[in-house]
Amino acid sequence: MKLVSAKEMLEDAEKGHYAIGQFNLNNMESVRAFLLAAQETKSPIILGLSGGTAKYMGGYRTITDMVQGFVNFLGITVPVALHVDHGKYSEVLDAIENGFTSVMFDGSAYPIAVNIERTKEIVKLAHAKGISVEAEVGGIGGEEDGHIARGECADPIQCRMIADLGVDFLAAGIGNIHGKYPTDWEGLHFDLLSDIKNQIGDLPLVLHGGSLIPADQIREAIRRGVAKINVNTECQIAFTEATRKYFEENKDKESKGFTPRAVLAYGLEATKAMCIKKLELFGSIGKA
Ligand code: 13P
């Protein structure tokens, strides 16, 4: 199965009132874990790459070839999209040239006029190659240097201006944050979500920072039009906790337990299990 654009799977999810999971790659084990989770549950899936991980894993061409190679090797038959997460302009161009099937251009830090201009250029270049495009309005907060920034809420009118450029799906800040949420977090802003949805019609909405949001809020967000949810932190935590358990159980001291493949096996299984848990919550199981 060749890697696919994310457009069709998101349109189906938006119509069917479920969400597709985007799971961010961190290493080779995560590629394997997510592909196996999607195949086992017959769920379409999006694999996301941050700029930092793209550099760590050898650049966009290496990653495209590696993911496509794994898809072939493992006999994956469910739709898999390979997607740039929060791409800078230059990163998106690089990924478009090197086999990615979906890109997010994050122009949310620019003034809206610049965001519009750049997004428009990316849509033209990507669509010429059948690559789907995600854009963003309203910054998503997150933890940096021990401080959790709240992020901005998106302006529904600006969302419509970006939607009108022909993007395939739109990320909008609605109180969501990347990483861990502060203890006094007030939750997702559902009225704002519905206002945005009213402005953009059938265009699928994307929820970033999908880790550690209570399940009832995830279900409500999907009910109100979210069709793609990004998850990274919870899978990273699952990987690290399982790896710690491996050492606490002194597995590395047993037989060939010191080999890197054995050391990472617990983390791989935990990542896969977390991915399946999220696919169940998002309702995408059996949709492929
Ligand atoms: P989390 O790390 O909070 O799951 O967010 C992932 C994300 O939104 C990637 O764009």
Short mmCIF file of N, CA and C in Angstrom, two decimals, residues 68-141:
data_model
loop_
_atom_site.label_atom_id
_atom_site.label_comp_id
_atom_site.label_asym_id
_atom_site.label_seq_id
_atom_site.Cartn_x
_atom_site.Cartn_y
_atom_site.Cartn_z
N GLN A 68 7.65 4.04 4.18
CA GLN A 68 7.10 3.25 3.06
C GLN A 68 7.68 1.83 3.09
N GLY A 69 8.94 1.73 3.43
CA GLY A 69 9.58 0.41 3.53
C GLY A 69 8.92 -0.45 4.60
N PHE A 70 8.63 0.16 5.74
CA PHE A 70 7.96 -0.58 6.82
C PHE A 70 6.54 -0.98 6.42
N VAL A 71 5.85 -0.08 5.76
CA VAL A 71 4.48 -0.39 5.30
C VAL A 71 4.52 -1.63 4.40
N ASN A 72 5.48 -1.65 3.48
CA ASN A 72 5.59 -2.80 2.57
C ASN A 72 6.00 -4.06 3.34
N PHE A 73 7.00 -3.92 4.18
CA PHE A 73 7.56 -5.07 4.89
C PHE A 73 6.55 -5.71 5.83
N LEU A 74 5.76 -4.86 6.51
CA LEU A 74 4.79 -5.38 7.49
C LEU A 74 3.46 -5.76 6.83
N GLY A 75 3.34 -5.49 5.54
CA GLY A 75 2.09 -5.82 4.84
C GLY A 75 0.92 -4.97 5.32
N ILE A 76 1.18 -3.68 5.54
CA ILE A 76 0.12 -2.79 6.04
C ILE A 76 -0.85 -2.46 4.89
N THR A 77 -2.14 -2.65 5.15
CA THR A 77 -3.13 -2.40 4.09
C THR A 77 -4.06 -1.24 4.43
N VAL A 78 -4.00 -0.72 5.67
CA VAL A 78 -4.86 0.42 6.02
C VAL A 78 -4.21 1.71 5.49
N PRO A 79 -5.02 2.78 5.26
CA PRO A 79 -4.43 4.02 4.75
C PRO A 79 -3.51 4.68 5.79
N VAL A 80 -2.31 5.04 5.33
CA VAL A 80 -1.31 5.70 6.19
C VAL A 80 -0.88 6.99 5.49
N ALA A 81 -1.03 8.12 6.18
CA ALA A 81 -0.54 9.40 5.64
C ALA A 81 0.70 9.81 6.43
N LEU A 82 1.68 10.36 5.73
CA LEU A 82 2.91 10.82 6.37
C LEU A 82 2.91 12.36 6.32
N HIS A 83 2.88 12.97 7.48
CA HIS A 83 2.47 14.36 7.61
C HIS A 83 3.51 15.21 8.35
N VAL A 84 3.80 16.39 7.85
CA VAL A 84 4.66 17.35 8.56
C VAL A 84 3.83 18.00 9.67
N ASP A 85 4.36 18.01 10.89
CA ASP A 85 3.64 18.62 12.01
C ASP A 85 4.26 20.00 12.30
N HIS A 86 3.44 21.03 12.36
CA HIS A 86 3.92 22.40 12.64
C HIS A 86 5.12 22.80 11.79
N GLY A 87 5.00 22.60 10.47
CA GLY A 87 6.13 22.89 9.60
C GLY A 87 6.39 24.37 9.42
N LYS A 88 7.68 24.72 9.41
CA LYS A 88 8.08 26.05 8.95
C LYS A 88 8.00 26.00 7.43
N TYR A 89 7.97 27.16 6.80
CA TYR A 89 7.84 27.24 5.35
C TYR A 89 8.88 26.35 4.65
N SER A 90 10.16 26.50 5.06
CA SER A 90 11.24 25.75 4.39
C SER A 90 11.10 24.25 4.64
N GLU A 91 10.65 23.87 5.82
CA GLU A 91 10.49 22.43 6.11
C GLU A 91 9.38 21.83 5.24
N VAL A 92 8.31 22.60 5.09
CA VAL A 92 7.19 22.10 4.28
C VAL A 92 7.64 21.90 2.83
N LEU A 93 8.40 22.85 2.29
CA LEU A 93 8.89 22.71 0.92
C LEU A 93 9.77 21.47 0.79
N ASP A 94 10.63 21.28 1.78
CA ASP A 94 11.54 20.13 1.79
C ASP A 94 10.72 18.82 1.78
N ALA A 95 9.71 18.75 2.64
CA ALA A 95 8.88 17.53 2.74
C ALA A 95 8.10 17.29 1.44
N ILE A 96 7.59 18.36 0.83
CA ILE A 96 6.84 18.24 -0.43
C ILE A 96 7.74 17.63 -1.51
N GLU A 97 8.99 18.04 -1.51
CA GLU A 97 9.95 17.52 -2.51
C GLU A 97 10.38 16.10 -2.21
N ASN A 98 10.16 15.65 -0.99
CA ASN A 98 10.75 14.37 -0.57
C ASN A 98 9.75 13.31 -0.11
N GLY A 99 8.57 13.34 -0.74
CA GLY A 99 7.69 12.19 -0.64
C GLY A 99 6.64 12.22 0.47
N PHE A 100 6.60 13.29 1.30
CA PHE A 100 5.52 13.33 2.30
C PHE A 100 4.18 13.46 1.58
N THR A 101 3.15 12.90 2.19
CA THR A 101 1.85 12.89 1.52
C THR A 101 0.88 13.91 2.12
N SER A 102 1.33 14.61 3.16
CA SER A 102 0.48 15.59 3.83
C SER A 102 1.40 16.56 4.58
N VAL A 103 1.01 17.84 4.63
CA VAL A 103 1.86 18.82 5.33
C VAL A 103 1.02 19.77 6.16
N MET A 104 1.58 20.19 7.30
CA MET A 104 0.97 21.28 8.04
C MET A 104 1.93 22.47 7.94
N PHE A 105 1.42 23.57 7.41
CA PHE A 105 2.18 24.81 7.49
C PHE A 105 1.64 25.60 8.67
N ASP A 106 2.50 25.85 9.65
CA ASP A 106 2.07 26.59 10.83
C ASP A 106 2.50 28.04 10.72
N GLY A 107 1.58 28.86 10.23
CA GLY A 107 1.86 30.29 10.10
C GLY A 107 1.22 31.10 11.21
N SER A 108 0.85 30.41 12.31
CA SER A 108 0.06 31.08 13.35
C SER A 108 0.83 32.17 14.09
N ALA A 109 2.17 32.11 14.02
CA ALA A 109 2.95 33.14 14.72
C ALA A 109 3.07 34.42 13.87
N TYR A 110 2.73 34.33 12.59
CA TYR A 110 2.80 35.51 11.71
C TYR A 110 1.53 36.35 11.84
N PRO A 111 1.61 37.62 11.44
CA PRO A 111 0.36 38.38 11.30
C PRO A 111 -0.53 37.65 10.28
N ILE A 112 -1.84 37.78 10.43
CA ILE A 112 -2.77 36.99 9.60
C ILE A 112 -2.52 37.18 8.10
N ALA A 113 -2.14 38.41 7.67
CA ALA A 113 -1.92 38.64 6.23
C ALA A 113 -0.76 37.78 5.72
N VAL A 114 0.29 37.64 6.51
CA VAL A 114 1.45 36.83 6.11
C VAL A 114 1.07 35.35 6.15
N ASN A 115 0.33 34.97 7.20
CA ASN A 115 -0.13 33.56 7.30
C ASN A 115 -0.94 33.21 6.04
N ILE A 116 -1.82 34.10 5.63
CA ILE A 116 -2.65 33.86 4.43
C ILE A 116 -1.76 33.71 3.18
N GLU A 117 -0.82 34.64 3.02
CA GLU A 117 0.03 34.63 1.83
C GLU A 117 0.83 33.33 1.71
N ARG A 118 1.47 32.96 2.81
CA ARG A 118 2.32 31.75 2.80
C ARG A 118 1.47 30.48 2.65
N THR A 119 0.34 30.45 3.37
CA THR A 119 -0.52 29.25 3.29
C THR A 119 -1.00 29.06 1.85
N LYS A 120 -1.34 30.18 1.20
CA LYS A 120 -1.83 30.11 -0.18
C LYS A 120 -0.78 29.49 -1.10
N GLU A 121 0.48 29.90 -0.91
CA GLU A 121 1.57 29.34 -1.74
C GLU A 121 1.74 27.84 -1.49
N ILE A 122 1.66 27.47 -0.21
CA ILE A 122 1.84 26.05 0.14
C ILE A 122 0.70 25.21 -0.47
N VAL A 123 -0.53 25.73 -0.39
CA VAL A 123 -1.68 24.98 -0.95
C VAL A 123 -1.44 24.71 -2.43
N LYS A 124 -0.95 25.72 -3.15
CA LYS A 124 -0.74 25.57 -4.59
C LYS A 124 0.32 24.48 -4.87
N LEU A 125 1.44 24.59 -4.17
CA LEU A 125 2.54 23.64 -4.40
C LEU A 125 2.15 22.21 -4.00
N ALA A 126 1.50 22.10 -2.85
CA ALA A 126 1.16 20.76 -2.33
C ALA A 126 0.07 20.12 -3.18
N HIS A 127 -0.97 20.87 -3.48
CA HIS A 127 -2.09 20.28 -4.23
C HIS A 127 -1.67 19.85 -5.64
N ALA A 128 -0.69 20.53 -6.20
CA ALA A 128 -0.19 20.12 -7.52
C ALA A 128 0.36 18.70 -7.47
N LYS A 129 0.75 18.25 -6.28
CA LYS A 129 1.29 16.89 -6.13
C LYS A 129 0.34 15.96 -5.38
N GLY A 130 -0.89 16.40 -5.16
CA GLY A 130 -1.87 15.54 -4.46
C GLY A 130 -1.61 15.42 -2.97
N ILE A 131 -0.90 16.40 -2.41
CA ILE A 131 -0.54 16.37 -0.98
C ILE A 131 -1.55 17.22 -0.19
N SER A 132 -2.07 16.68 0.91
CA SER A 132 -3.05 17.45 1.69
C SER A 132 -2.36 18.50 2.56
N VAL A 133 -3.12 19.56 2.88
CA VAL A 133 -2.56 20.71 3.61
C VAL A 133 -3.39 21.05 4.85
N GLU A 134 -2.69 21.16 5.97
CA GLU A 134 -3.30 21.65 7.22
C GLU A 134 -2.71 23.04 7.50
N ALA A 135 -3.56 23.97 7.92
CA ALA A 135 -3.08 25.29 8.31
C ALA A 135 -3.50 25.54 9.76
N GLU A 136 -2.96 26.61 10.34
CA GLU A 136 -3.27 26.87 11.75
C GLU A 136 -3.61 28.34 11.99
N VAL A 137 -4.61 28.53 12.83
CA VAL A 137 -4.96 29.87 13.30
C VAL A 137 -5.00 29.83 14.82
N GLY A 138 -4.34 30.81 15.47
CA GLY A 138 -4.35 30.83 16.95
C GLY A 138 -3.31 29.85 17.46
N GLY A 139 -2.28 30.36 18.11
CA GLY A 139 -1.18 29.48 18.56
C GLY A 139 -1.64 28.49 19.62
N ILE A 140 -1.03 27.29 19.58
CA ILE A 140 -1.33 26.27 20.60
C ILE A 140 -0.24 26.42 21.65
N GLY A 141 -0.60 26.52 22.91
CA GLY A 141 0.40 26.70 23.96
C GLY A 141 1.18 25.44 24.24
#
